[in-house]
Amino acid sequence: MVEKRLLFMLGKRCYSLPVTSVTEVVKPEPVAWIPRVPPHVLGLMNLRGHIIPVVEGSLLFGFHAELSGPETRVIVLDGGLGGEMDLVSLRVEAVLGIVPMPREEIQSRETLVGRDLHPAVAGISCRDGRSVMHLDPNQLIHSAAPGETSQV
Amino acid sequence: MDEIFQDFIQETAELIAMMEQGLLTLDEQREDRSPIQEIFRAAHTIKGTAAFLDVFAMADVTHAMEDLLQKMRDGKADPTDPAMEALFAGLDAVKDIHEKLKAGQPVPEDWSALTTRLLAPDSPMVDQPVSPMVPAEETLAAVEEEVDQILATVAAEINQDESPAEDIVFSSQPGAEKMSPTVQPLFPAARPVEETIRIRVGRLNNVINLIGELVTIQSGLNLAERRLHDAELSRLTLRLRKVLTRLRNSSLKLRMMPISHLFDRFPRLVRDLARKTGKKVQLKVSGGETEIDRNIIEELYDPLMHLIRNSIDHGLESPQLRHNTEKPETGTVSLTAFHQDNHVIVTVEDDGMGIDFDSVLRRATEFGLLPGTDTSSLHLDDIINLIFEPGFSTRKEVSEISGRGVGMDVVQSRIEALHGAIRVHSFPGTGTQFEIRLPLTLAITQVLLVETGVHLFGLPLLTVLETTRILLSSVEEEPGFRFFYLREEPVRLTTLQSLLGLPEPELNNDLVTVIIIQFSEQRMGIIIDRLAGKQEVVLKTLGGFLGKVRGIMGAAVLGDGRLVPVLETGTLIREHLHG
């Protein structure tokens, strides 16, 4: 089985998300900072009248935050519950494109046991000599959400 | 759900309110039997529609009530205490069934204990459970199926174009004339009814939200128009602005309701509480015609109920004590509403003993609310505001009436969630007044825009008392805090950065802008970099991902497309003060 996945860069590494979880990819919009949320939540952006939280991907995965460059993009994700309220977005260093990804090429995260993997990483594969971390969108959103402890 | 069923639910709610009011009037002046007609008519109407929709439980109860009321009307029965209690019990049963139907829950079938009591209220009776058990097998699905069947039958009957008996609950005058003699209501409608149409609240909210969006777009258009200097564009924007202002004003009226819809629910509560506490209480209601957003009315019931319970339970003295202190034995609780500027003020006031400052202080100390505070230095306002602290209650034992684990802190946060504010005034021996200040509507919020560093925030205008400029050199420094004098009164001072946990700014200029925020009974000055005007915005929640962030009410998109978080100043200040 082949799944289409969106490839993007964070901390000079390659990550992917299934395209079915992605609503759109946009250039960065100004972000309004809000208090009392974890540092990886940059704030809110206005996307055609919708208010969408922006998560800084680099900070979420433990890298240094990169300054916004010409390649910076914001991936808008559907939070899964449906409706505009549950859109959330991930700021990434660059979006590489959409590639078909055969399931059998993806190794499960268990093969990397012992490595300190981010909980959102569901699998890994090697593509053109470079490893790609495949993310589970629900786990990604779950790990980024402030949840009960929204105090910094 | 089907329209007919929804209409029945809605109409029954109105009829229940009518019955309640009638019963309360009758209860007070039993020799005057004129309210009986109206109660009878309401019971009769409910009975008819309920039977038609096969809601037999409700039909049975209202039928029994109707019988008793008829006897009273014809002088064959008297409104004795047991008779009135039976009628109130009947009303409670109707309310209960109505609530269950509304919530889609199964309705108990057997009300024979109650109907027997209604048929012979004065005969001695054994204590029987008023509410029979719900048969376990009667699941929600079964009820739904049944309702669907009923509705299918109803639809079929209506399609036959025959008015089935008693399906016309209320009709406007012309329609009433067309009714055949056999289905004439027993009592003709007393007064002409203004023709109305029922709209689902969700649809209405949707329209109002969209108009809110239009207002936002329009302010963006105004900015563009000022930039482009085009005569044609200017003319059109001006026209649009005029029409939009009218559209907005009329759309906001759509959701406005007189606050009497809420106030009418309290006489019964007061009557029951008076009986329970053995106190004599009269409820004075005024300003019921004051109009306010329906969505606010819905949310206001619980806080007001709590305040009224408090007044009767803690505020009013026993008749004996009142007699001894030369007060009238009957205590008064007043519920008042009026418009002030762009707000609605609702007050709950009692002529009881007032808040006992000493016991408030003792209690607060006991609960560790005042660590390391020299209590003798506390201002009366500071003391009285302790009642809004979480977990505070002056009654040692949790009383059955006001003790439900709900404290004044909950009342306060509920009011603040409505973008409102609550204050308390109390005079020992004379009484206590709670004053609630609310916006007219929740559809559009007025915010004051403030800049601090690179950030832009909105503050609900309702909480801002005034803005002023002060000289930093006039600010008094105390260990741990700063204050300044505003018209000879000391006001504590902080910066917006420090409220939000941002690095403290360097204040280079001696002249700084300060906004004065009202929270509870206190004021606080907040230094900001710059005022950026005020704007009407549509407040949106932060959404499911962020959930509720403490100190943030929501966010709004401004006319120029910028997005601002709107701050909950009360929460921010309280957390700042209490660490």
XYZ file of C-alpha atoms in Angstrom:
731
model
C 0.000 0.000 0.000
C 1.250 3.424 -0.903
C 0.428 6.533 1.154
C 1.022 10.102 0.063
C 3.067 12.005 2.615
C 4.171 15.627 2.915
C 7.920 15.951 3.504
C 9.285 18.890 5.484
C 12.409 19.990 7.343
C 12.938 20.634 11.041
C 16.385 21.131 12.600
C 17.994 20.077 9.274
C 16.183 16.738 9.471
C 13.438 15.377 7.314
C 9.959 14.617 8.669
C 6.691 13.591 7.075
C 2.956 13.749 7.714
C 0.185 11.987 5.785
C -1.362 14.449 3.315
C -4.815 13.439 4.515
C -4.139 15.231 7.814
C -2.946 18.429 6.113
C -5.504 21.110 5.257
C -3.096 23.446 3.510
C 0.429 24.837 3.533
C 0.797 28.611 3.802
C 3.551 31.181 4.049
C 4.008 32.531 7.579
C 1.418 35.057 8.741
C 2.072 37.450 11.622
C 1.638 35.612 14.905
C -0.005 37.177 17.971
C 1.776 36.055 21.120
C -0.349 34.768 23.998
C 0.653 34.329 27.624
C 0.519 31.158 29.714
C 1.039 28.551 27.025
C 4.082 26.272 26.551
C 6.983 27.964 24.706
C 6.507 25.865 21.570
C 3.087 27.452 21.088
C 4.121 30.644 19.297
C 0.687 32.230 19.374
C -2.240 32.728 17.052
C -2.449 33.535 13.377
C -5.321 34.866 11.334
C -5.944 32.697 8.309
C -8.749 34.289 6.295
C -10.675 35.125 9.446
C -9.990 31.845 11.223
C -7.952 31.955 14.398
C -5.344 29.191 14.326
C -2.730 28.348 16.975
C 0.835 28.079 15.639
C 3.225 25.473 17.035
C 6.940 25.945 16.397
C 8.040 22.540 15.116
C 11.723 23.005 15.991
C 10.945 23.776 19.640
C 8.479 20.921 19.869
C 11.158 18.461 18.708
C 13.791 19.950 20.955
C 15.829 21.899 18.394
C 16.658 25.566 18.555
C 13.977 27.721 17.023
C 15.042 28.833 13.561
C 14.401 32.380 12.529
C 11.817 32.715 9.839
C 13.484 32.458 6.409
C 12.252 32.522 2.825
C 11.609 28.776 2.948
C 9.629 28.827 6.195
C 6.126 27.425 5.845
C 3.174 26.783 8.098
C 1.413 23.443 7.752
C -2.246 23.693 8.750
C -3.454 20.446 10.280
C -6.953 19.242 10.856
C -7.222 18.487 14.571
C -9.441 15.556 13.737
C -12.552 16.694 15.560
C -13.714 18.639 12.526
C -14.683 22.297 12.252
C -12.478 25.360 12.100
C -12.020 25.411 15.863
C -9.802 22.408 15.779
C -7.321 23.533 13.191
C -3.798 23.795 14.480
C -0.645 24.609 12.565
C 2.992 23.613 12.606
C 5.734 26.024 11.569
C 8.523 24.233 9.717
C 11.836 25.261 8.120
C 10.833 24.185 4.644
C 8.342 22.010 2.822
C 9.980 19.628 0.345
C 6.894 18.290 -1.383
C 4.535 15.344 -1.504
C 5.912 11.870 -2.126
C 4.267 8.459 -2.454
C 5.513 6.317 0.400
C 5.097 2.537 0.200
C 4.148 1.158 3.610
C 6.703 -1.655 3.434
C 9.544 0.861 3.258
C 8.584 2.273 6.663
C 10.203 0.654 9.680
C 8.155 0.867 12.877
C 9.454 3.018 15.730
C 10.108 -0.126 17.744
C 13.122 -0.893 15.536
C 14.744 2.166 17.042
C 14.177 1.039 20.583
C 16.503 2.669 23.061
C 16.767 5.874 21.074
C 15.094 8.905 22.600
C 12.299 9.251 20.093
C 9.652 11.936 20.137
C 6.266 10.278 20.886
C 4.830 11.591 17.610
C 7.319 9.589 15.521
C 5.464 6.537 14.244
C 8.083 5.127 11.889
C 11.273 5.749 9.989
C 12.515 5.093 6.476
C 15.536 5.819 4.360
C 15.065 7.841 1.212
C 17.894 8.880 -1.121
C 20.377 8.136 1.636
C 18.570 10.363 4.131
C 16.335 9.203 6.951
C 12.776 10.430 7.184
C 10.827 10.458 10.459
C 7.200 9.689 9.808
C 4.865 11.451 12.211
C 1.470 10.412 13.476
C -0.678 13.556 13.211
C -2.868 12.746 16.225
C 0.141 12.029 18.424
C 1.764 15.203 17.130
C -1.213 17.376 18.070
C -1.612 15.587 21.376
C 2.030 16.126 22.325
C 1.867 19.808 21.401
C -1.407 20.640 23.156
C -1.084 22.588 26.415
C -3.701 20.356 28.038
C -4.308 20.742 31.760
C -0.992 22.360 32.499
C -1.252 25.502 30.461
C 0.839 27.453 32.961
C 4.408 28.013 31.941
C -36.539 16.622 16.412
C -39.707 17.613 14.762
C -41.068 21.124 14.821
C -44.394 20.159 16.416
C -42.699 18.520 19.337
C -40.292 21.457 19.689
C -43.223 23.866 19.647
C -44.943 21.829 22.324
C -41.846 21.966 24.523
C -41.498 25.703 24.036
C -45.174 26.480 24.586
C -45.371 24.274 27.633
C -42.471 26.191 29.160
C -44.445 29.409 28.741
C -47.617 27.854 30.121
C -45.740 26.470 33.124
C -44.443 29.968 33.861
C -48.006 31.282 33.541
C -49.343 28.643 35.937
C -46.576 29.356 38.380
C -47.269 33.064 38.426
C -50.999 32.441 38.818
C -50.486 29.990 41.674
C -48.172 32.389 43.491
C -50.709 35.209 43.184
C -53.487 32.932 44.370
C -51.348 31.678 47.227
C -50.833 35.225 48.458
C -54.425 36.455 48.148
C -56.583 33.430 48.483
C -59.873 35.284 48.770
C -59.400 36.684 45.278
C -60.094 33.790 42.941
C -59.542 35.643 39.678
C -56.106 34.044 38.975
C -57.787 30.627 38.872
C -59.118 31.257 35.361
C -55.659 31.737 33.957
C -54.112 28.775 35.776
C -57.008 26.642 34.626
C -56.590 27.761 31.023
C -52.868 26.995 31.073
C -53.426 23.544 32.613
C -56.188 22.868 30.115
C -54.004 23.809 27.159
C -51.126 21.645 28.352
C -53.504 18.735 28.937
C -54.910 18.993 25.423
C -51.588 19.115 23.634
C -49.977 16.499 25.879
C -52.831 14.050 25.257
C -52.620 14.750 21.547
C -48.923 13.910 21.562
C -49.517 10.865 23.792
C -47.578 12.339 26.689
C -50.112 10.777 29.022
C -48.210 11.415 32.250
C -48.424 15.156 31.695
C -52.027 14.934 30.518
C -53.014 12.998 33.662
C -51.395 15.436 36.059
C -52.759 18.548 34.357
C -56.171 16.893 34.158
C -56.210 16.374 37.923
C -55.009 19.941 38.489
C -57.716 21.175 36.169
C -60.352 19.300 38.199
C -59.235 20.858 41.454
C -59.021 24.311 39.908
C -62.497 23.945 38.465
C -63.860 23.036 41.884
C -62.171 26.081 43.353
C -63.525 28.305 40.621
C -67.041 27.008 41.170
C -66.742 27.462 44.932
C -66.848 23.702 45.554
C -63.352 23.686 46.998
C -61.251 26.216 48.855
C -57.636 27.165 48.299
C -56.626 25.665 51.629
C -52.976 25.031 52.523
C -53.096 21.353 51.480
C -54.918 22.262 48.275
C -52.299 24.871 47.370
C -49.484 22.460 48.207
C -51.116 19.836 45.994
C -51.330 22.316 43.130
C -47.685 23.299 43.572
C -46.747 19.618 43.652
C -48.723 19.160 40.442
C -46.884 22.059 38.869
C -43.544 20.574 39.931
C -44.531 17.280 38.329
C -45.433 19.037 35.072
C -42.095 20.868 35.200
C -40.286 17.618 35.833
C -41.962 15.820 32.934
C -41.297 18.818 30.721
C -37.598 18.800 31.629
C -37.349 15.082 30.907
C -39.065 15.425 27.540
C -36.795 18.307 26.671
C -33.700 16.310 27.591
C -35.007 13.242 25.730
C -35.152 11.224 28.928
C -37.821 8.651 29.749
C -40.865 10.036 31.539
C -42.284 8.225 34.576
C -45.750 6.916 33.719
C -47.436 6.469 37.066
C -48.471 9.662 38.808
C -51.516 8.209 40.571
C -50.316 9.208 44.052
C -50.199 12.811 42.970
C -53.445 12.764 41.028
C -55.267 11.188 44.002
C -53.878 13.926 46.205
C -55.083 16.564 43.745
C -58.541 15.025 43.590
C -58.976 15.124 47.369
C -56.331 17.437 48.768
C -57.955 17.917 52.153
C -58.307 14.245 53.025
C -55.542 12.972 55.315
C -52.857 11.226 53.369
C -49.944 9.004 53.937
C -46.576 10.208 52.776
C -46.187 8.875 49.320
C -43.356 9.317 46.931
C -44.349 12.052 44.520
C -42.171 10.839 41.738
C -42.610 7.208 40.731
C -39.676 5.112 39.659
C -38.753 5.009 36.017
C -39.211 1.529 34.579
C -35.732 0.352 33.762
C -36.522 -1.029 30.346
C -37.780 2.316 29.164
C -34.646 3.340 27.392
C -33.978 6.527 25.573
C -34.103 4.756 22.243
C -37.542 3.378 22.989
C -38.829 6.815 23.869
C -37.321 8.290 20.773
C -38.925 5.657 18.653
C -42.227 6.345 20.306
C -41.908 10.056 19.737
C -41.048 9.449 16.102
C -44.174 7.373 15.749
C -46.271 10.050 17.379
C -44.825 12.625 15.082
C -45.460 10.495 12.024
C -49.094 10.181 13.085
C -49.312 13.885 13.726
C -47.863 14.675 10.333
C -50.332 12.343 8.658
C -53.249 13.949 10.450
C -52.128 17.389 9.542
C -51.779 16.395 5.930
C -55.445 15.463 5.960
C -55.989 19.142 6.531
C -58.358 18.660 9.404
C -57.701 20.597 12.535
C -57.631 17.862 15.143
C -59.253 18.935 18.352
C -57.113 21.085 20.590
C -54.004 21.177 18.476
C -54.335 24.910 18.271
C -52.732 26.010 21.440
C -52.503 29.675 20.854
C -53.628 31.282 17.692
C -53.635 34.851 16.603
C -57.094 36.372 16.591
C -58.082 35.780 12.938
C -57.275 32.082 13.168
C -59.385 31.686 16.252
C -62.490 32.703 14.368
C -62.044 29.884 11.915
C -62.135 27.228 14.591
C -65.180 25.018 14.545
C -67.562 25.406 17.499
C -66.634 22.018 18.930
C -63.013 22.989 19.407
C -63.604 26.446 20.849
C -61.279 26.964 23.756
C -63.121 27.105 27.058
C -61.968 30.650 27.577
C -61.355 32.963 24.667
C -57.910 34.513 24.521
C -57.898 37.454 26.877
C -55.720 39.817 24.900
C -54.569 40.059 21.313
C -51.163 38.514 20.822
C -48.542 40.179 18.653
C -47.825 37.870 15.757
C -44.557 36.097 16.242
C -42.485 33.461 14.578
C -40.321 31.008 16.461
C -36.749 30.689 15.301
C -34.239 28.176 16.557
C -31.628 29.881 18.684
C -28.800 28.221 16.724
C -29.981 29.747 13.455
C -30.361 33.142 15.041
C -26.901 32.957 16.601
C -25.486 32.067 13.228
C -27.012 35.161 11.596
C -25.815 37.389 14.415
C -22.283 35.970 14.198
C -22.207 36.600 10.458
C -23.308 40.185 10.963
C -20.496 40.515 13.489
C -18.069 39.335 10.793
C -19.535 41.893 8.387
C -18.904 44.669 10.887
C -15.275 43.566 11.121
C -14.871 43.496 7.349
C -16.470 46.907 7.124
C -13.944 48.475 9.473
C -11.228 47.032 7.228
C -12.952 48.576 4.250
C -12.995 51.941 6.019
C -9.226 51.777 6.448
C -8.754 50.935 2.765
C -11.085 53.752 1.767
C -9.075 56.298 3.751
C -5.914 55.074 2.050
C -7.227 55.045 -1.511
C -9.008 58.445 -1.663
C -11.515 57.334 -4.274
C -14.756 59.327 -4.371
C -16.884 56.461 -5.643
C -15.459 54.080 -3.068
C -15.985 56.662 -0.312
C -19.610 57.131 -1.289
C -20.261 53.389 -1.299
C -18.449 52.768 1.993
C -20.475 55.501 3.634
C -23.718 53.934 2.429
C -22.577 50.496 3.470
C -21.641 51.788 6.885
C -25.076 53.339 7.391
C -26.965 50.233 6.322
C -24.689 47.976 8.302
C -25.160 50.026 11.456
C -28.910 49.657 11.102
C -28.635 45.977 10.269
C -26.456 45.408 13.288
C -28.711 47.292 15.639
C -31.789 45.420 14.501
C -30.012 42.080 14.527
C -28.907 42.583 18.106
C -32.510 43.301 19.057
C -33.475 39.893 17.673
C -31.799 38.167 20.546
C -32.854 40.647 23.198
C -35.454 39.562 25.700
C -36.934 41.300 28.704
C -35.115 40.128 31.800
C -38.520 39.278 33.324
C -38.114 35.898 31.588
C -35.454 35.299 34.185
C -36.919 37.228 37.101
C -40.232 35.347 36.834
C -38.478 32.188 37.890
C -37.548 33.527 41.322
C -40.819 34.134 43.232
C -41.271 30.400 43.589
C -37.701 29.930 44.810
C -38.170 32.679 47.387
C -41.464 31.188 48.573
C -39.902 27.741 49.024
C -36.788 29.093 50.724
C -38.865 31.194 53.106
C -40.759 28.062 54.145
C -37.595 26.049 54.594
C -35.814 28.664 56.680
C -38.906 29.733 58.634
C -38.267 33.328 57.656
C -40.784 35.799 56.325
C -39.633 37.092 52.980
C -41.113 39.278 50.309
C -39.495 39.518 46.910
C -39.639 42.890 45.218
C -38.945 42.761 41.511
C -38.465 45.820 39.360
C -37.147 46.593 35.919
C -38.339 43.297 34.442
C -38.859 45.054 31.117
C -35.102 45.724 30.793
C -33.892 43.964 27.677
C -30.724 41.892 27.518
C -29.147 39.244 25.270
C -30.955 35.942 25.603
C -27.621 34.135 25.875
C -26.793 36.190 28.951
C -30.208 35.462 30.483
C -29.538 31.737 30.175
C -26.244 32.032 32.008
C -27.470 34.395 34.677
C -29.959 32.099 36.398
C -27.470 30.162 38.519
C -25.488 33.153 39.814
C -28.679 35.064 40.667
C -30.207 32.012 42.304
C -27.118 31.683 44.429
C -27.204 35.339 45.470
C -30.899 35.130 46.375
C -30.338 31.923 48.365
C -27.508 33.669 50.146
C -29.634 36.705 50.964
C -32.389 34.596 52.470
C -30.161 32.083 54.193
C -27.354 34.312 55.487
C -28.618 37.859 55.046
C -32.137 38.002 56.448
C -32.677 37.548 60.166
C -35.353 35.383 61.758
C -38.719 37.133 62.290
C -38.031 37.116 66.050
C -34.665 38.791 65.691
C -36.065 41.316 63.239
C -38.868 42.056 65.688
C -36.346 42.613 68.480
C -34.313 45.014 66.364
C -37.425 46.968 65.392
C -37.347 45.876 61.784
C -40.490 44.714 60.011
C -40.826 40.962 60.573
C -40.996 40.336 56.858
C -37.609 40.745 55.272
C -37.284 42.118 51.764
C -35.168 40.803 48.930
C -35.141 43.128 45.928
C -34.248 42.102 42.430
C -33.728 45.062 40.136
C -32.562 45.612 36.582
C -31.928 48.787 34.623
C -29.891 50.122 31.739
C -26.906 52.332 32.417
C -24.886 53.631 29.478
C -24.312 50.564 27.355
C -24.702 48.114 30.200
C -27.358 46.345 32.146
C -27.133 46.560 35.905
C -28.791 43.817 37.939
C -28.889 44.124 41.707
C -29.834 41.691 44.438
C -30.403 43.481 47.701
C -31.662 42.436 51.115
C -32.545 44.388 54.251
C -30.923 41.843 56.525
C -28.053 41.993 58.959
C -25.332 42.834 56.446
C -21.994 41.109 56.124
C -20.230 40.599 59.423
C -16.757 41.957 58.767
C -15.258 40.380 61.880
C -16.443 36.906 61.062
C -15.282 37.327 57.446
C -11.825 38.200 58.771
C -11.794 35.300 61.235
C -12.877 32.895 58.552
C -10.297 34.158 56.067
C -7.536 33.822 58.647
C -8.718 30.323 59.534
C -8.547 29.344 55.886
C -5.102 30.805 55.463
C -6.271 33.386 52.960
C -4.303 36.131 54.669
C -0.829 34.770 55.318
C 1.370 37.306 57.030
C -1.150 40.107 56.687
C -1.677 42.597 59.460
C -5.472 42.363 59.513
C -5.859 45.665 61.329
C -4.420 47.428 58.281
C -7.066 46.041 55.936
C -9.508 48.422 54.362
C -13.213 47.497 54.615
C -13.288 46.972 50.838
C -10.437 44.490 51.122
C -12.267 42.564 53.818
C -15.570 42.364 52.006
C -13.814 41.153 48.874
C -12.520 38.145 50.748
C -15.942 36.566 50.186
C -14.975 36.199 46.520
C -11.937 34.101 47.424
C -12.161 30.435 46.385
C -13.438 28.192 49.160
C -14.806 30.975 51.321
C -18.081 30.587 53.205
C -18.985 32.222 56.529
C -21.328 29.506 57.740
C -19.398 26.945 59.706
C -21.788 24.161 58.875
C -22.713 23.740 55.240
C -26.365 24.736 55.257
C -28.862 22.833 53.193
C -29.882 25.935 51.347
C -26.868 27.868 50.220
C -24.224 25.295 50.889
C -23.883 23.318 47.728
C -20.193 23.662 47.354
C -20.812 26.798 45.317
C -18.982 29.796 46.640
C -19.033 33.440 45.718
C -15.865 32.821 43.712
C -17.916 30.691 41.327
C -20.578 33.394 41.068
C -17.841 35.873 40.275
C -16.199 33.750 37.601
C -19.574 33.028 35.986
C -20.278 36.764 35.805
C -16.813 37.480 34.439
C -17.302 34.811 31.793
C -20.224 36.933 30.610
C -17.775 39.858 30.363
C -19.455 41.332 33.412
C -18.389 42.396 36.875
C -19.831 41.976 40.349
C -19.489 44.274 43.350
C -20.821 44.040 46.850
C -21.871 46.758 49.249
C -22.831 45.909 52.790
C -23.976 47.918 55.769
C -23.987 46.189 59.152
C -27.527 45.875 60.456
C -29.050 47.384 57.322
C -28.426 44.930 54.520
C -26.293 43.822 51.609
C -26.377 44.708 47.952
C -24.773 42.807 45.100
C -24.434 44.775 41.905
C -23.831 42.933 38.659
C -22.771 44.916 35.616
C -23.285 43.180 32.287
C -22.870 44.017 28.618
C -26.090 44.315 26.592
C -25.005 41.573 24.278
C -22.386 38.895 23.848
C -22.440 39.123 20.053
C -20.037 42.027 19.915
C -17.501 43.004 22.556
C -16.025 46.447 22.911
C -12.314 46.230 23.520
C -9.672 48.770 24.360
C -6.557 48.060 22.307
C -3.272 48.460 24.142
C 0.296 48.106 22.959
C 3.046 46.789 25.118
C 6.435 46.176 23.582
C 5.771 44.455 20.272
C 2.486 42.997 21.478
C -1.049 44.180 20.926
C -3.821 43.140 23.320
C -7.500 43.812 23.749
C -9.053 44.509 27.133
C -12.823 44.345 27.537
C -13.914 47.957 27.802
C -16.377 47.017 30.520
C -13.537 46.443 32.977
C -11.671 49.657 32.159
C -12.658 52.513 34.444
C -10.508 55.153 32.815
C -7.191 55.826 31.175
C -4.845 58.458 32.434
C -1.254 59.659 32.186
C 0.906 59.994 35.243
C 4.441 61.075 36.082
C 6.645 58.192 37.191
C 8.280 60.571 39.632
C 4.947 60.815 41.471
C 4.748 57.042 42.017
C 5.224 55.865 45.594
C 7.465 52.858 46.135
C 6.778 50.320 48.848
C 8.644 47.040 49.312
C 7.104 44.740 46.729
C 4.673 47.139 45.137
C 4.069 50.600 43.765
C 1.094 52.901 43.969
C 0.059 56.369 42.954
C -2.661 58.827 43.876
C -5.610 59.175 41.560
C -7.652 62.159 42.682
C -6.300 61.748 46.211
C -7.041 58.021 46.371
C -4.195 55.511 46.406
C -4.257 53.023 43.512
C -1.867 50.110 43.256
C 0.254 50.120 40.113
C 1.826 47.455 37.956
C 2.856 46.949 34.349
C 1.064 44.853 31.753
C 4.328 42.956 31.235
C 4.406 41.890 34.839
C 0.750 40.755 34.693
C 1.566 38.614 31.674
C 4.883 37.264 32.921
C 6.919 39.157 30.323
C 10.257 40.834 31.163
C 9.755 44.175 32.924
C 10.113 47.106 30.533
C 12.555 49.918 31.051
C 10.548 53.042 31.609
C 12.586 55.832 30.050
C 9.895 58.423 29.889
C 8.649 60.111 33.029
C 5.155 60.403 31.574
C 3.450 57.000 31.293
C 0.008 55.849 30.190
C -1.996 54.012 32.826
C -5.289 52.220 32.475
C -7.410 51.857 35.593
C -9.048 48.452 35.823
C -12.033 47.649 37.956
C -12.054 44.192 39.486
C -14.406 43.215 42.261
C -14.517 46.250 44.503
C -10.941 47.250 43.816
C -8.990 49.220 41.296
C -5.590 48.657 39.836
C -3.477 50.835 37.582
C -1.637 49.140 34.723
C 1.186 50.869 32.874
C 1.091 50.250 29.131
C 3.219 51.556 26.277
C 0.490 53.025 24.162
C -3.269 53.080 23.687
C -4.257 51.921 20.220
C -7.919 52.911 20.216
C -11.032 50.955 20.863
C -12.930 48.682 18.564
C -15.993 46.504 18.446
C -14.975 42.934 17.817
C -16.430 39.475 17.531
C -14.801 37.506 20.307
C -13.845 33.954 19.395
C -12.664 31.177 21.646
C -9.130 29.884 21.279
C -10.413 26.540 20.051
C -10.107 22.958 21.165
C -6.336 22.652 20.754
C -5.453 25.350 23.281
C -8.593 24.901 25.343
C -9.130 27.392 28.123
C -6.036 29.455 28.791
C -6.324 31.220 32.142
C -6.326 34.964 31.781
C -7.412 34.926 28.153
C -11.007 35.472 27.198
C -10.490 34.695 23.531
C -9.176 36.374 20.425
C -10.565 38.681 17.797
C -9.688 39.682 14.262
C -9.526 43.463 13.861
C -10.763 45.406 10.879
C -7.255 45.605 9.423
C -6.770 41.830 9.709
C -4.567 41.930 12.783
C -5.365 39.397 15.437
C -5.521 40.326 19.119
C -5.801 38.153 22.201
C -8.440 39.592 24.545
C -7.333 39.455 28.167
C -9.353 38.556 31.235
C -8.043 41.344 33.399
C -9.781 40.213 36.600
C -8.112 36.800 36.540
C -4.713 38.220 35.575
C -4.752 40.781 38.381
C -5.950 38.316 40.992
C -3.226 35.854 40.071
C -0.676 38.658 40.076
C -1.718 39.752 43.567
C -1.830 36.280 45.033
C 1.384 35.128 43.464
